[in-house]
Every structure is written in structure tokens, then in C-alpha cells.
Amino acid sequence: MQSFTYERAASAEQAAAAVAARPDAKFISGGTNLLDLMKLEIERPAHLVDISRLPLDRIEETAAGGLRVGAQVRNSDLAADPRVRSRYPMLTQALLAGASAQIRNKASTSGNLLQRTRCPYFYDRNMPCNKREQGSGCAALQGFNRMHAILGASEACIAVHPSDMAVAMSGLDARIETISPGGETRAIPIGDFHRLPEATPHVETVLGHGEMIAAVTLPPPPPGRQVYRKVRDRASYAFALVSVAAIVEKSGDRIRSARIAMGGVAAKPWRATEAERMLAGAAASDGAFTDAAEAALAGAIGHGGNDFKIPLAKRTMRHTLAAAVESA
Amino acid sequence: MTETKTSENRPSETRNGIIGRPIDRIDGPLKVTGGATYAYENALEGTAFGYILGAAVAKGRIAEIDTAEAERAPAVLLVMTHRNAPAQPDFGPAVTPTVPEVFTRARPALNSERVRYYDEPVALVVAETFEAARAAAGLIRVRYDEEPGVYDLSGHMADAYAPKRTNAGFETDSVIGDFESAFAAAPVKIDATYRTPFEHHNPMEPHATLAAWSGNELTIHTSAQTLANFRAGVASTLRIPPERVRIVSPFIGGGFGSKLIAHADTILAALAAQVLQRPVKIALTRQQMFANAGHRAEMIQQVRLGAATDGRLTGIAHDVWAATSSFEEYCEQTAVFARSLYAAPNHATRHRLVPLDINRGEWMRSPGEAPGMLAFECAMDELAERLGLDPIELRIRNEPAQDPERGVPFSTRNLVTCMEEGARRFGWQRRNPTPGSTREGRKLIGYGMAAAIRPNYIGAATARVAIDRDGRVTARLDMTDIGTGSYTILTQIAAESLGLPISSVKVELGDSRFPRTAGSGGSWGAASAGSALHNACNALKERILEAAQSSEASPLRGANATEASFADSEVRIGQRSASLADLIRRIAPDGFEAEGSVAAGAVTQSYKAYSQHSYGAHFAEIAVDCDTGEIRMRRMLAVMGAGRILNAKTARSQIIGGMTWGIGAALMEQTVLDPRYGHFVNHDLAEYHVPINGDVPEMEVVFLEEHDDKANPLGAKGLGELGVCGAGAAVANAIYNATGVRVREFPITLDKVLPALPVIAI
Ligand SMILES: Cc1cc2nc3c(=O)[nH]c(=O)nc-3n(C[C@H](O)[C@H](O)[C@H](O)COP(=O)(O)OP(=O)(O)OC[C@H]3O[C@@H](n4cnc5c(N)ncnc54)[C@H](O)[C@@H]3O)c2cc1C
Ligand code: SF4
């Protein structure tokens, strides 16, 4: 870890300005991801702006009937909030399926969205990695890539985004509110927030330098049952091999609408829009779930070690859709 | 519910029943309140902090190393590289002339520009703070002349060679009868090849050392399982007499075999402390532990079993190919247990090694049996199915009357009882022998079992015990407590022997100034150190009795000693008795001291005349998710016959710990060696999975009542590692029973069962 200077931000605007002022500055929230990366010198900020004590830790009702989650709301608090539990149960399930109780107590909503990949080559500075060091190559492409992406990857990078929370938020059509150094704000649909790697895997989101996440807004809960299903190598404290967030609204024996997001498959939470389209109006049957899963993974590409994720994602989606319907 | 049954007390002299009792760990309160000082927590005036920089390539030489910037960095005191490290002996040959020298050989660090494995130390930075040292390490620039290396076992099977011996000195090969002919003629055969991966110990406490010199005396506070090895290894490396090295290691946060020898933290701390003339502290980081603190090597194991149609084995062969290091050989004794587990007229076992450009493998919990039984006990399950026999029945039909390898009787062997008792308690009869046919909702359910065997080792050990004028007893020995409960059982042994409450006994461990033992490893600790202490207490009692009868001041003067006993804090000779404390005060105001010893097992007559092992049976029930292939444990049971149980609670903890290792080996533990770069890819605890609480089901442990009077004066046998042996195979066999998928490549992760799982209608 390289030495750095530190300041505690007094306000959101000031925090944004402080980071914007220096190209080598970064925000720090819970620090559960950033500090690990700094210890390994994968991240080497020379200046940290601590935003963990800004008054952005509230969950408020919005006029539209949704919730506005402050950037500094802890993962554990968000999961436990009674409004979240009753109206967005999928979000609670996803949060509780992530990390450990200790980490969730520290992790912030914004930090969770911005956590970086767990690709083991990214984590080892001696290995080629385009995300860590542009143009150095991708060691995972021909290497140990069991955890890697099957959708939306490029030759430059096949890493996945590890967040569970973000997958649920994607299914819920969350919007990410930011504040820029000049004080201007914008709301970014979560689907547009993370970027696919293409030729620039080191650019992971659409945020500008110094642009700070202030909150995440959840629209009113969509009709239908919500289920988050995470498949992993051990019972807890493991990143998703694949995960599926599904909201299925039924009308009689038919599906009126469905929303599906996948985790562990791409550099961003992956909305299965084609599958959603196919399910709308279809009979709530095994056949429809199977077809939807096939469609969702139609473009999937394995890289050897992660080939199994394609059938696994299909099976998990089929089963999760069925579970969402059953509990309806 | 967990039931733990322990043996009665049978020793002759005293019977106040302290041995065997499930008393809480004596060091427990210290540990949970932070009062137990671990190596890195020691603080000495003027301590400087070291940070190791590891090699970025796996093979080659350092062409250039630029330390100027690091040296100029704030608070840096020393940057040590091969250019300026104090002279040390060369590493020497890959194989030491004798087995003990493996532990005592010099292990130089930073003494050559050669890089032998990925992340091998290439520099040490010492600074006023840990942070400054770490930051400066990041400023060192190294250029390597990289050389092509060999990093995969299966691609280099042609390089396999037969080592001269396996770990612990066992023969490399064994042959009884003519296996090949028997196998060719066998009506029923299994020929199955299993793969077991690299694994890492990952004790909770990292390898850490605080070294301090005082004149030419070196004191090392570290985390060590065997102090004598550390002392000898440090002395050889620094070329100083062992008497000038003191090793202190009173508390150890787990070792699992990775702390049997001194590693780079210890050697470099000692060297840097010498150069700087101030105390130096170094810990390996978790990531560094993967390359620098040993591992279990990857193996390919072929098991061939030939049987008659009634299930009687006619031939057993176990062939093992394991990865080893190109510069230091380590051959795990993986097939050795197969020489004496089951009866068969024809036996053959072989160990072969394939050298890779990696660091040396080391002893990892249950070396030999852990990977070996994972393969072999699955093959037995495969054979049982082929024969249409229950797996327990197959094993019963092959129960030997004497040790099949050595032809000597068993000291005790209750494997059949373990299996039968286990079957009864587990409800084994509910197991559906047709695989893949038991479903509960969308879960496939399976039962599996496996046998367990682990040799009983005794290492040479001496203990000193003293009683003071107030009747307080202090036992001292250089034994260690690596979290197993040594402090507690030794206290119990001394208390029972001397007829005192445990509050009157203090056991001091973990200091090389104390009498030498074999330390903790190979499950020999309790029996070795315990027997030495038991003998020391007997010697002490003799001294006391002698003085009690002869001393002028003694209230028991002239009493007849043949009926003497020590109980309830009293000494009784014939009809006369006296309080022990009172007696000592009168006859020995300065107290008494005595020593006791045991010889290493291999040299004792009893070891030659009897086959000495602990046995057990493991049972597992698992559930496999039909949709995702996720495998989760439901419950486990172990029934163990391991001699006399010294403390029912710590013994149970050892076994459930071992069973948890079995879950890990079966389901998740694996370190991936990248064949292109030669580094362990998943080198942290986020990516290297060990079972967490949620993976560990309800576990039941049952100890048979046993007392092995051939093993040692206590009647106890090695226990800790028995919990691992076969546990993973029981899990693997349960997975087969649940799914009908036989995965022969460990760990059995969901991707390996998924393709064969049926798609069940919703
Ligand atoms: C062992 C382990 C296991 C884990 N398992 C899981 C898991 O299973 N599932 C899962 O989803 N997660 C898992 N996590 C990740 C965990 O969820 C993240 O570490 C955590 O959410 C990060 O939040 P933080 O507040 O600590 O972020 P920090 O570490 O403080 O920040 C992360 C990044 O976000 C930036 N940042 C933070 N806040 C803002 C803001 N308001 N505006 C702009 N930039 C900002 C920081 O500059 C930094 O780059 C695991 C982590 C660990 C260590
Ligand atoms: S997958 Fe991406 S993060 Fe991993 S090595 Fe390749 S470029 Fe780096």
C-alpha cells in the first residue's frame, strides 16, 4: 500500500469537488473493497476523500411511491429495512446472499455498486490484466476462468461484476443519482450505469471523475412475485457462479409480465429482455420457462473453465421463474 | 444432538477420574479475552517491522534489482536482498541423507539470485512501521531473466521418478504376492483413477516471527508446532549452535502441519535482527502463505481392486503420482495406509513424483490418509456396488486377522465395531442402494460411508514436573498447543496422577528451554507428551514417597510404601495418610522436581511387536439440488476407536474439525496452479474456499471404549487426524448415492455433477 493523504468530506458538493481536483483522488465509503485493493497496490490513490459520514444514510419514501436509498446506507441496514423487506423482498434476499454479516455492516450502497471484479488475475499485479494495466493482455482468457463472464465479454476482458445487490436493483429498474463537482445532478438508469468491457475494460461505469453517487432510487415495486436465487460453491460467503433475480406477475394461468436479471454472467447485471418479452402473455409452464432461459442465454459464450455456467444459468433461471410463479 | 462417550479410567494407580473428563480448555478464557499472546502480538522495545517482497516469476534469475528508491523511502532501516544478506549455507540437495534432517536442514533465504518458485522472497524491507516497510517494498524494481518452467503434473507424467522414501521414512513401494496376476484373474475388478488437487493449510494465524538478539543469543517468538525443529533449522541456517537459539511459542493459531519447520518469516527476522541489532518482526501475508508455507501436492491416484464374487479381495493396488518441487523432494505417504487396511493376499503400492518448479509440499493434516483415503475409500464404494454388496459388508468381509503388511497382531483394532455401531446410529439401513433414486422435493438425497485408519506415532519426549512447598505443581515441556487442547489434557494427566485438583497444576509449554518433545504433528502430541508427563509424575511420586518414608520431618516416616496412593490431595501409605502440601512443606521446603521420558515409537519393542493404528467409520448424508447441482451436507457421524480418550470435549473438537476438513476436501478445497505462470491463482481466502459454518451440518461423534495398553502407559492413541481420514470419501460416496454420478476429480464442485443431473419437470 502506498501512502496517501486523507480528508473527511463536509458535504456532498465539497466531496465531489475534492476528488475532481486531483486525478489521483478517490472516494472511500466502507472501504471493504477499496482498502483491500490498496493493500495489494491494485488501486493506488494518493488522496482519499472519506464520504462515509456524510448524511446520506437515510431511506426515504419518494413521491412516486418508491424508495430513495442514500449512498451511505449500509448493506445490512438496507436489507433489514421493513419497507424493503415487504416491497422489495428480492433486494433483501440479494443483499443477505452477499459477503458476510461483518462486511455488510460496513459496506455502503454506493460502494457495493462500484465494487470491482474478483478476477484472480486482476488481483495479482504480476499477471497481465487489461483492466488493471491497459494493453497488458488478459490472463484469464486462456487461464483459470471458472468464475468469468459468458455474456457481454470481449477479447480484452471477460471479468464479471460480483455484486448481488446490483442484480436485484437491475430487476427493479433502479436509478442511480449522482452529484458532480459543480453541484449538478443526474439520474442514471442502472442498466446504463455499468459499461461492458469492449476495448476499455478499465472504464467500468459512466461516472465521470469526481462524480459521486448520492442515492439509488427504487421505483414503486412492480406487480408480481420477487425471487433472488444465488448459486454458489459453498453455503455462504462466496460470490455467485450465477444468480437470477426474477419478478413474475401472473394473471390466471398466464404470465402478464416478467422481469429477469442475471448476476455472475457479465461485467454488469444482465437484464434478460428477450426472455422477458417472450414470457409476457405466455402460459406459466415449464416449457415457457425453459424457452425463456434458452433465449436469455442464446448469445452466451464460454471460455473453457466457465462453460458450465451456460447450462447452469439456464437451469437456474427456469427454476427461479417457476419458484416466482409458485409463490405467486 | 451430539453424543460423546468416553472410556472409563483404567490406570492402576490413581482413579480420581480427571482424565477423560470433558473439561473446558484451560487456555480458553485467555484466548477469548485476547490475553493469549500470539507471535506477532509480542512487543519488544525498539522493534522494527519487516515486509517481504516475493518474486514475480516462477523460474529464472534476478538480473537486476534496484532498491535505491525503497532505501530512501521514509522510515526505512534496511533493504535486504541476495546482494547484502548475511552469508548462509547453500540450500543443498533435494533429498536429505536422513529423515530428521528434513526438519533441521538450513533453509536459507535471500542467498541467491536464482528464483526457484513464484513469490519466493527476493527482498526484505525493514522499517520503523509495518506500513512504511510495505510501502517501500512496492518501490523495489526487479528485472528477471525468466526461464521456462514446468508447472503441471499431468503434462509431465513422463518425468515421474521413484523417490528413495516417502515422508516419515516409509518405503516407496510395497509388494506382497503377485498383484498383476491376481488382478488379471479376478472375476470382479475396479480400476479407477482419481485426482486430488493442490490444497493449502491456511491456519487462521499466519506464519509470523519476532526475532531478538541479546549478545550472541537469539530469541524467536513465533508460531511453531515443533520447537526443536525450528531451533535446529534456524541454527543450521545461521550457522550457530542450537543452544544459542531459544524458540518461544506458547499460543498457536492453527498449524495443520504448516508450522513444523521454520519458514522465511523466521529466517529473515533472525537475519534482519542481527544486521540491525534490534528486534525485527515479520509476518507472511495471507497471499504469501500460499507459495511460502507449504501445501498438499496435486496427485493422480490409480486404485485397482480385484475381488472374488463373494467380495473377498484378491488384490489391492494403489499407485500414486504426485507433484513435487524440483529443488526439494516431498513425497506424501499417500498409499501407505492401503498396505494394512484390508486383507488381500496380493498387495502392491507405489509412489512416484513429478518435479515441478514450485515450492516444496509439506505435511498437511493427515498426510497420506487424507488424499489417499479420499481415493481408495471411493474405490471400495465402487467395488461394493459392482458386487451388489453393502459397503460395510464388503469391508467386514475383508477384515484382516493381523496386520496384512507386517504380519503382526493389532494392538487394538475395532474398525468393524465402529462401522456397525455407526450404521446403527446413523440409520444406515435407510440408505437406498440404488443411486439417484431418493428425492425429497427438488433435492436428491444420498448416504455414504468410509472407513478411517491412521497410524499411532510416538515421538521421543521428556517432561519435567515440579511440586513446590504449597503443593502446587508445575509441568514444563517444549510441547505446543496448536489449538488442540494440549494444555488441558496435560493438566488433567498431571492432576490425576498426583491426586490433585486441576487448579493445583500449571502446565507451561512452548519454550525451547523446557525439556524436548516431538511437539504437535502427526497426532502424536497427546500420546507422546502425555506419556512423558505421566512418567515424570510417576518419578516425582517415587521421590516424594521415598522422602516421606525416610525423612525425619515426615508424618509418614517408616510407612510401608507398596500400597501408596495419591488422591484427593493426600498421600496415603498403607493406613497412614497426610496432606500432600503439608508433607512437602515438611520434607522438602524447596519442593521436588522429576523428569520422565518416552522413546520414539519406532524404537520400542511394543511398536515392533504390534500394529498400532486408530480406526473409525465416517457416515454422511448429503442433498444435491436437482436444478443447480449445489451439494450441501445434511449430517455426519463418526465412530472412533482411538484408545483412551483423554478429554471427551477436546477429542470431539478434534474429530469434528477433521470431519470439516473432509467436507472441504470433498467439496471445495483446491488451489489452482496456473500451468503458464507457475503461480497459485486463487491465493486468498475469498477464492480458496474452506467450509464456513453454513457448510457444516450437525455432526455426531462417538468414541468407543478403548484402552490400548500396547501403545503407551496412558493407553491413548493418536486422534486428531483420524477425523479427516475417510471423511471426504464418505461425502463423495454420498454424492454418488444421491446422483449416480461418480466424480473422480476432487473437489466435487457443482459443475462436475450438473451435466449428469436429470432435468426434473416443474
Ligand atoms: C470476502 C468478501 C466477500 C464478498 N462477497 C460478496 C458477495 O458475495 N456479493 C456481493 O455483492 N459483494 C460481496 N463482497 C463485496 C462487498 O459487497 C463490497 O466490498 C462492498 O459492497 C463495497 O462497499 P464499500 O462501501 O465498502 O465500498 P468501498 O470499498 O469504500 O468503495 C468501493 C469503490 O466505490 C467507490 N465509491 C464508494 N462510494 C462512492 C460514491 N458514493 N460515489 C462514487 N464512488 C464511490 C470507491 O471510490 C471505491 O472505488 C465481498 C467482499 C469481500 C471482502
Ligand atoms: S478478465 Fe479482465 S480483469 Fe481478469 S485478467 Fe482479463 S482483463 Fe483482467
mmCIF file of N, CA, C and O and ligand atoms in Angstrom, chain A residues 117 119 121-122 128-131 138-140 148 156-159, ligand 2:
data_model
loop_
_atom_site.group_PDB
_atom_site.id
_atom_site.type_symbol
_atom_site.label_atom_id
_atom_site.label_comp_id
_atom_site.label_asym_id
_atom_site.label_seq_id
_atom_site.Cartn_x
_atom_site.Cartn_y
_atom_site.Cartn_z
ATOM 1 N N THR A 117 -14.152 -6.204 -9.886
ATOM 2 C CA THR A 117 -14.241 -7.641 -10.147
ATOM 3 C C THR A 117 -13.350 -8.447 -9.207
ATOM 4 O O THR A 117 -12.364 -7.924 -8.682
ATOM 5 N N CYS A 119 -11.808 -11.163 -10.334
ATOM 6 C CA CYS A 119 -10.932 -11.944 -11.215
ATOM 7 C C CYS A 119 -9.564 -12.105 -10.539
ATOM 8 O O CYS A 119 -8.929 -11.114 -10.186
ATOM 9 N N TYR A 121 -6.683 -12.795 -11.585
ATOM 10 C CA TYR A 121 -5.522 -12.211 -12.285
ATOM 11 C C TYR A 121 -5.500 -10.688 -12.104
ATOM 12 O O TYR A 121 -4.444 -10.081 -12.067
ATOM 13 N N PHE A 122 -6.684 -10.128 -11.993
ATOM 14 C CA PHE A 122 -6.779 -8.707 -11.655
ATOM 15 C C PHE A 122 -6.148 -8.465 -10.282
ATOM 16 O O PHE A 122 -5.523 -7.438 -10.034
ATOM 17 N N PRO A 128 -0.696 -10.389 -16.407
ATOM 18 C CA PRO A 128 -1.273 -9.481 -17.404
ATOM 19 C C PRO A 128 -2.761 -9.280 -17.131
ATOM 20 O O PRO A 128 -3.470 -10.254 -16.846
ATOM 21 N N CYS A 129 -3.211 -8.066 -17.207
ATOM 22 C CA CYS A 129 -4.627 -7.780 -16.978
ATOM 23 C C CYS A 129 -4.944 -6.415 -17.569
ATOM 24 O O CYS A 129 -4.444 -5.395 -17.089
ATOM 25 N N ASN A 130 -5.756 -6.413 -18.588
ATOM 26 C CA ASN A 130 -6.110 -5.148 -19.250
ATOM 27 C C ASN A 130 -6.884 -4.201 -18.356
ATOM 28 O O ASN A 130 -6.847 -2.988 -18.533
ATOM 29 N N LYS A 131 -7.607 -4.763 -17.449
ATOM 30 C CA LYS A 131 -8.411 -3.907 -16.574
ATOM 31 C C LYS A 131 -7.504 -3.146 -15.604
ATOM 32 O O LYS A 131 -7.701 -1.979 -15.338
ATOM 33 N N CYS A 138 -4.973 -10.202 -21.265
ATOM 34 C CA CYS A 138 -5.950 -10.768 -20.332
ATOM 35 C C CYS A 138 -5.537 -12.191 -19.999
ATOM 36 O O CYS A 138 -5.642 -13.089 -20.820
ATOM 37 N N ALA A 139 -5.027 -12.367 -18.780
ATOM 38 C CA ALA A 139 -4.545 -13.698 -18.386
ATOM 39 C C ALA A 139 -5.687 -14.692 -18.222
ATOM 40 O O ALA A 139 -5.487 -15.906 -18.317
ATOM 41 N N ALA A 140 -6.881 -14.193 -17.991
ATOM 42 C CA ALA A 140 -7.996 -15.103 -17.721
ATOM 43 C C ALA A 140 -8.532 -15.772 -18.982
ATOM 44 O O ALA A 140 -9.062 -16.880 -18.925
ATOM 45 N N HIS A 148 -15.752 -16.576 -14.669
ATOM 46 C CA HIS A 148 -15.818 -15.443 -15.592
ATOM 47 C C HIS A 148 -17.098 -15.363 -16.422
ATOM 48 O O HIS A 148 -17.970 -16.206 -16.341
ATOM 49 N N ALA A 156 -10.741 -8.419 -24.732
ATOM 50 C CA ALA A 156 -9.901 -7.649 -23.815
ATOM 51 C C ALA A 156 -10.137 -8.033 -22.361
ATOM 52 O O ALA A 156 -9.230 -7.931 -21.536
ATOM 53 N N CYS A 157 -11.340 -8.489 -22.049
ATOM 54 C CA CYS A 157 -11.661 -8.759 -20.638
ATOM 55 C C CYS A 157 -12.924 -9.607 -20.537
ATOM 56 O O CYS A 157 -13.921 -9.316 -21.197
ATOM 57 N N ILE A 158 -12.850 -10.622 -19.704
ATOM 58 C CA ILE A 158 -14.019 -11.487 -19.503
ATOM 59 C C ILE A 158 -14.450 -11.493 -18.034
ATOM 60 O O ILE A 158 -15.068 -12.436 -17.547
ATOM 61 N N ALA A 159 -14.113 -10.425 -17.332
ATOM 62 C CA ALA A 159 -14.434 -10.372 -15.901
ATOM 63 C C ALA A 159 -15.933 -10.177 -15.667
ATOM 64 O O ALA A 159 -16.640 -9.648 -16.528
HETATM 65 S S1 SF4 C 2 -10.721 -10.966 -17.264
HETATM 66 FE FE1 SF4 C 2 -10.483 -8.762 -17.138
HETATM 67 S S2 SF4 C 2 -9.905 -8.488 -15.031
HETATM 68 FE FE2 SF4 C 2 -9.465 -10.629 -15.496
HETATM 69 S S3 SF4 C 2 -7.395 -10.706 -16.303
HETATM 70 FE FE3 SF4 C 2 -8.694 -10.443 -18.016
HETATM 71 S S4 SF4 C 2 -8.658 -8.255 -18.263
HETATM 72 FE FE4 SF4 C 2 -8.008 -8.584 -16.194
#
